[in-house]
mmCIF file with all atom_site columns, C-alpha atoms in Angstrom:
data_model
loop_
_atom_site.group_PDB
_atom_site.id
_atom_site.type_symbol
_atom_site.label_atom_id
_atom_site.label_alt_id
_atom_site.label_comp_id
_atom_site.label_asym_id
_atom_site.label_entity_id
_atom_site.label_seq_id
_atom_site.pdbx_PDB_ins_code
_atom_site.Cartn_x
_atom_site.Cartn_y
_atom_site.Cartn_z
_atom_site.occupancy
_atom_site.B_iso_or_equiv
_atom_site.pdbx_formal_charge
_atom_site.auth_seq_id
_atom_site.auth_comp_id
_atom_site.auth_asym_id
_atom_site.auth_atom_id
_atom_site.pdbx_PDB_model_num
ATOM 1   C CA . UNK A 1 1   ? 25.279 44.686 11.156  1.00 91.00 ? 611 UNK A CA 1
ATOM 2   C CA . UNK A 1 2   ? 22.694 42.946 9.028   1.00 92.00 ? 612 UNK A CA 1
ATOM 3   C CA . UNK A 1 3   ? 22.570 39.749 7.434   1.00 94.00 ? 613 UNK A CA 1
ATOM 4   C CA . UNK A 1 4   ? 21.993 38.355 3.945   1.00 96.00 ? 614 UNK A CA 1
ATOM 5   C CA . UNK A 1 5   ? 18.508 37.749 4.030   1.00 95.00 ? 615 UNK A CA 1
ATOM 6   C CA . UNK A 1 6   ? 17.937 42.237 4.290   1.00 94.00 ? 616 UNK A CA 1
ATOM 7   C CA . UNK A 1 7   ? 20.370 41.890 1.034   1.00 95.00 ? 617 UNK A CA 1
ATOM 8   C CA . UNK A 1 8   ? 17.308 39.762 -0.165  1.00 96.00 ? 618 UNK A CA 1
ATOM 9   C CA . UNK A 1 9   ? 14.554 41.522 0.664   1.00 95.00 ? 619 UNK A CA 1
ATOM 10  C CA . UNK A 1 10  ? 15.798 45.146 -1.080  1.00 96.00 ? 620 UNK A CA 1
ATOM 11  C CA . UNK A 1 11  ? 16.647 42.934 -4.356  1.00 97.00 ? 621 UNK A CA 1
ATOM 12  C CA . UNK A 1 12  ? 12.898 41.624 -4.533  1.00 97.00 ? 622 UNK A CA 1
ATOM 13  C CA . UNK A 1 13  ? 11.141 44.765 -5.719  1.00 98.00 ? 623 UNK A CA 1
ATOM 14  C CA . UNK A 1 14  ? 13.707 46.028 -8.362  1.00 98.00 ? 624 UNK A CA 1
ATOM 15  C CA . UNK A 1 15  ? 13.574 42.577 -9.720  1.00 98.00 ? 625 UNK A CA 1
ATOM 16  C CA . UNK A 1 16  ? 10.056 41.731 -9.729  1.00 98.00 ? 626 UNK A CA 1
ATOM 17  C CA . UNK A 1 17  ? 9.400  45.148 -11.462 1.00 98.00 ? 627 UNK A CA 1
ATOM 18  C CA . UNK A 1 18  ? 12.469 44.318 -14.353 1.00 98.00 ? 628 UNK A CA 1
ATOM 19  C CA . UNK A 1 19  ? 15.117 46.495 -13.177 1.00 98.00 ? 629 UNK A CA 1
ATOM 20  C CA . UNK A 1 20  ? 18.558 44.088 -13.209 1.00 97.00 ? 630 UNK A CA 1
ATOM 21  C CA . UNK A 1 21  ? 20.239 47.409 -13.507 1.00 98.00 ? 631 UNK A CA 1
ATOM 22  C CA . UNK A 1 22  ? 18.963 48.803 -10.121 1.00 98.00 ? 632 UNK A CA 1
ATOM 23  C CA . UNK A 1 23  ? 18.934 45.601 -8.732  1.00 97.00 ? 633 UNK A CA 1
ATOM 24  C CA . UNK A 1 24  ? 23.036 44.890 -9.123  1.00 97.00 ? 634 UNK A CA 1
ATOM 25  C CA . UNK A 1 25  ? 23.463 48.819 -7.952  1.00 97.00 ? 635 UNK A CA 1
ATOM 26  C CA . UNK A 1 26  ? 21.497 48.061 -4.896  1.00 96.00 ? 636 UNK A CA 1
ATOM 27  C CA . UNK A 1 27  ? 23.172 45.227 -4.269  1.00 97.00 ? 637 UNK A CA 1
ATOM 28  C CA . UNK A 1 28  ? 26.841 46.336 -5.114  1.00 97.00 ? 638 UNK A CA 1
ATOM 29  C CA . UNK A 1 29  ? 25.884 49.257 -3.170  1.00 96.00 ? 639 UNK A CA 1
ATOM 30  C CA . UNK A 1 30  ? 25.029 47.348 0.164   1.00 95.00 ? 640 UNK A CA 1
ATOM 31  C CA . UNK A 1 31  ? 28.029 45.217 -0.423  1.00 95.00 ? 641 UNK A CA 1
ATOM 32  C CA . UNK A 1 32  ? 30.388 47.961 -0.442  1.00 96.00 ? 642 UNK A CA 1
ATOM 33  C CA . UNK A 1 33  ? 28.609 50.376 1.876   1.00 95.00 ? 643 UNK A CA 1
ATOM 34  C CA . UNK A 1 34  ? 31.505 51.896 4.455   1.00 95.00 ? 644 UNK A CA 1
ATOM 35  C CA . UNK A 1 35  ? 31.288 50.287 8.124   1.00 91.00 ? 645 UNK A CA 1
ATOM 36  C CA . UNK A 1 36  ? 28.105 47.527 6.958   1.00 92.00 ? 646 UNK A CA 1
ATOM 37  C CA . UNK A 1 37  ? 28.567 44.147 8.103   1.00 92.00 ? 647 UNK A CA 1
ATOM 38  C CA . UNK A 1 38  ? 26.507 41.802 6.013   1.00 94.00 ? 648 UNK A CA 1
ATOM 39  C CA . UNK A 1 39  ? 26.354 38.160 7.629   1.00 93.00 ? 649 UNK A CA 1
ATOM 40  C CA . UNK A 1 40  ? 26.095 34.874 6.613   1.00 94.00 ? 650 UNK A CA 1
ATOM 41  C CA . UNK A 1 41  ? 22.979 32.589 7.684   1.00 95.00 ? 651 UNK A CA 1
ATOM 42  C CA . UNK A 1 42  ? 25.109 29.168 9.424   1.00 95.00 ? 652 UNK A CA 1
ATOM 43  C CA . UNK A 1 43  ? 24.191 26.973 11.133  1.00 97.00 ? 653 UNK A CA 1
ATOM 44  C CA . UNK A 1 44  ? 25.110 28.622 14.771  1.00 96.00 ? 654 UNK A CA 1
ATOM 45  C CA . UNK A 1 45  ? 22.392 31.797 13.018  1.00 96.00 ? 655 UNK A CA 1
ATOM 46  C CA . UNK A 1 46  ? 19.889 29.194 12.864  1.00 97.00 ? 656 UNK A CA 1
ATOM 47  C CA . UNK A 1 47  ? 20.355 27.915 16.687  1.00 97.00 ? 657 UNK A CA 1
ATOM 48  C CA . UNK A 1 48  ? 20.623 31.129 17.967  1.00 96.00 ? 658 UNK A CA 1
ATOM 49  C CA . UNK A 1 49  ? 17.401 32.205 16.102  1.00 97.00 ? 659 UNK A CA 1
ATOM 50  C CA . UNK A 1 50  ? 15.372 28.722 16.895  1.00 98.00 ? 660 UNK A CA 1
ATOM 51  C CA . UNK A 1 51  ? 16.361 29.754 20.253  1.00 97.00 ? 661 UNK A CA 1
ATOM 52  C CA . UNK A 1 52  ? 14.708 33.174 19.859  1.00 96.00 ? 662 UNK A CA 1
ATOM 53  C CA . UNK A 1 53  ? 11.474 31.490 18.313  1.00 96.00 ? 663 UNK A CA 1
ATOM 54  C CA . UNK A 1 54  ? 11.026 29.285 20.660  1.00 98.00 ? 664 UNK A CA 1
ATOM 55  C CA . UNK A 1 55  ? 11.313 31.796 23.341  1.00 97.00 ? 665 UNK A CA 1
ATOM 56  C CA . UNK A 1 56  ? 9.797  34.891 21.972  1.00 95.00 ? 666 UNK A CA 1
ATOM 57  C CA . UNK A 1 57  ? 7.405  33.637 19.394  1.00 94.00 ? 667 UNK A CA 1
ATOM 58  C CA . UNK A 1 58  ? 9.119  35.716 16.329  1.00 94.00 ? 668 UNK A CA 1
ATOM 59  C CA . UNK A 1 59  ? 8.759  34.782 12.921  1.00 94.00 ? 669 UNK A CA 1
ATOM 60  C CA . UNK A 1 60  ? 12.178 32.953 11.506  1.00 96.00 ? 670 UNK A CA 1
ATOM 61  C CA . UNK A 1 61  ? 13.360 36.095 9.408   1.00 94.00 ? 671 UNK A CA 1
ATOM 62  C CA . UNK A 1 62  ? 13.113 38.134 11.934  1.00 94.00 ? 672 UNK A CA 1
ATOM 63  C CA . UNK A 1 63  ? 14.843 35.540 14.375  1.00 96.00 ? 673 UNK A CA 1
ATOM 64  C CA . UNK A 1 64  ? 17.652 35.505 11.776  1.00 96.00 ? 674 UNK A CA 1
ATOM 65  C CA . UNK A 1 65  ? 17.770 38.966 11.511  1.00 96.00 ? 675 UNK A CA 1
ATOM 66  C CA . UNK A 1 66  ? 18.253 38.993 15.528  1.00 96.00 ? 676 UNK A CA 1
ATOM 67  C CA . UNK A 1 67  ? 20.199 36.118 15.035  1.00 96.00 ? 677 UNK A CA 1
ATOM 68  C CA . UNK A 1 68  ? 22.992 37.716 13.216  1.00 95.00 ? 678 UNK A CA 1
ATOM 69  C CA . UNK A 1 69  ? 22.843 40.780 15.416  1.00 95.00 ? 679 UNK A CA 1
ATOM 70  C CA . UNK A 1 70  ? 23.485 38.614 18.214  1.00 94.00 ? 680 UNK A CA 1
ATOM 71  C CA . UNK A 1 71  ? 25.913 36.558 17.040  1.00 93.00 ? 681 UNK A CA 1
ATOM 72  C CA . UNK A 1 72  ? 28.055 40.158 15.571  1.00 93.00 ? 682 UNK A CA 1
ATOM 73  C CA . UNK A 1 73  ? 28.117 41.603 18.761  1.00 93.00 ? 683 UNK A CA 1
ATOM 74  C CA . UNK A 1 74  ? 25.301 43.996 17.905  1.00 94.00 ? 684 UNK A CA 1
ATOM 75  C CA . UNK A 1 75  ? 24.688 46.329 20.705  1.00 93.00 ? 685 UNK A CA 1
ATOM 76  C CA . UNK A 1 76  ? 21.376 47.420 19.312  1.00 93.00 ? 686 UNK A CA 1
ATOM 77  C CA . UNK A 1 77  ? 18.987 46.028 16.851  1.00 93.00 ? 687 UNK A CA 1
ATOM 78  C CA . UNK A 1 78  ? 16.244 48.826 14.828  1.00 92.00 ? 688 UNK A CA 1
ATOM 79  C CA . UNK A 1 79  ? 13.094 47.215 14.018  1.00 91.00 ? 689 UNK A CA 1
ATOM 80  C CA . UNK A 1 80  ? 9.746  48.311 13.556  1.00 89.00 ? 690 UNK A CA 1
ATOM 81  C CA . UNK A 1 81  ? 8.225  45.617 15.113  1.00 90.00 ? 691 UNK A CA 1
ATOM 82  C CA . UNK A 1 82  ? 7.077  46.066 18.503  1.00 90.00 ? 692 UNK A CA 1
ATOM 83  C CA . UNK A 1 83  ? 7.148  42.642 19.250  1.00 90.00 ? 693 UNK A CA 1
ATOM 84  C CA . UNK A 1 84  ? 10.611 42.938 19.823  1.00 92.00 ? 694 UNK A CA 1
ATOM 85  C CA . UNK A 1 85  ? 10.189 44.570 22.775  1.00 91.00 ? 695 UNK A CA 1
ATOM 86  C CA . UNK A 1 86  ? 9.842  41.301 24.616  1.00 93.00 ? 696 UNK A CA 1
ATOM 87  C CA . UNK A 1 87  ? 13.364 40.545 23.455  1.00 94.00 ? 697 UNK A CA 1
ATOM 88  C CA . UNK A 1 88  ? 15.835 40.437 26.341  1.00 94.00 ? 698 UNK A CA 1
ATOM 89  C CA . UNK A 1 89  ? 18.712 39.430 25.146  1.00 93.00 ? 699 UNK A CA 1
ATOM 90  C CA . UNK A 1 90  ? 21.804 42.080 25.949  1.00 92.00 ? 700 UNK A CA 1
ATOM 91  C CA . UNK A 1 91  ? 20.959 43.690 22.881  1.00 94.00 ? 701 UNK A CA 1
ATOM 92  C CA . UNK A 1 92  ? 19.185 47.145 22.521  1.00 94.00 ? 702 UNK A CA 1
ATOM 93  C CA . UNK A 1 93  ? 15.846 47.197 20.646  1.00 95.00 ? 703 UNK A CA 1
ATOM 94  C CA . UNK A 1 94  ? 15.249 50.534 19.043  1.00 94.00 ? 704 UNK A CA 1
ATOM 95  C CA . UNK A 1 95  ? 11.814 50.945 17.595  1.00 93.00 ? 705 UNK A CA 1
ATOM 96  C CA . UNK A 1 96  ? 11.633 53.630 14.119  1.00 90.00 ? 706 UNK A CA 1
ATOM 97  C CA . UNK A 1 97  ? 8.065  54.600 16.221  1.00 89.00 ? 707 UNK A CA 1
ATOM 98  C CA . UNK A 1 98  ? 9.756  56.106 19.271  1.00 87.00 ? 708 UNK A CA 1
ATOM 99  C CA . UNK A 1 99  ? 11.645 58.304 17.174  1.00 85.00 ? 709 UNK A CA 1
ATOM 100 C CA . UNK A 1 100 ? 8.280  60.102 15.373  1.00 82.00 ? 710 UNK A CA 1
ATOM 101 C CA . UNK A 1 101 ? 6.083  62.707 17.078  1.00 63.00 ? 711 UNK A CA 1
#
């Protein structure tokens, strides 16, 4: 599960550097990718994640990114961020870190 706005964020670079080619592959290929859920931002994403800012401090991507995760049923949610560690919200955080020696 993701949502819209990681749809977003891989489009930026192909686009900024000219590549409308890359850019609709990238996207057609998220779109279509087997077993990826891609949600909508609405308006119960955005209470969920005001939720999460208020009570963890996150910035409001990644509270929509959470958001959505939540919302899907997500039983764990990779990040990068350690921040999210704090998070205790029935879903799984899974840091990339823990997984390199």
């Amino acid at each position: 599960v993701t949502s819209v706005i990681t749809l977003m964020e891989i489009l930026v670079l192909p686009k900024r550097l000219g590549k409308a080619k890359l850019a609709r592959d990238y996207r057609e290929l998220l779109l279509n990718y087997p077993n990826l859920l891609i949600v909508e931002i609405d308006a119960k994403n955005v209470d969920i994640a005001s939720d999460l800012r208020a009570k963890y401090g996150i910035r409001t991507p990644d509270a929509l990114q959470l958001a959505a995760a939540v919302q899907a049923g997500a039983s764990g949610f990779i990040t990068n961020d350690a921040r999210f560690k704090q998070v205790d919200e029935g879903i799984e955080i899974i840091l990339l870190d823990d997984f390199i020696d």
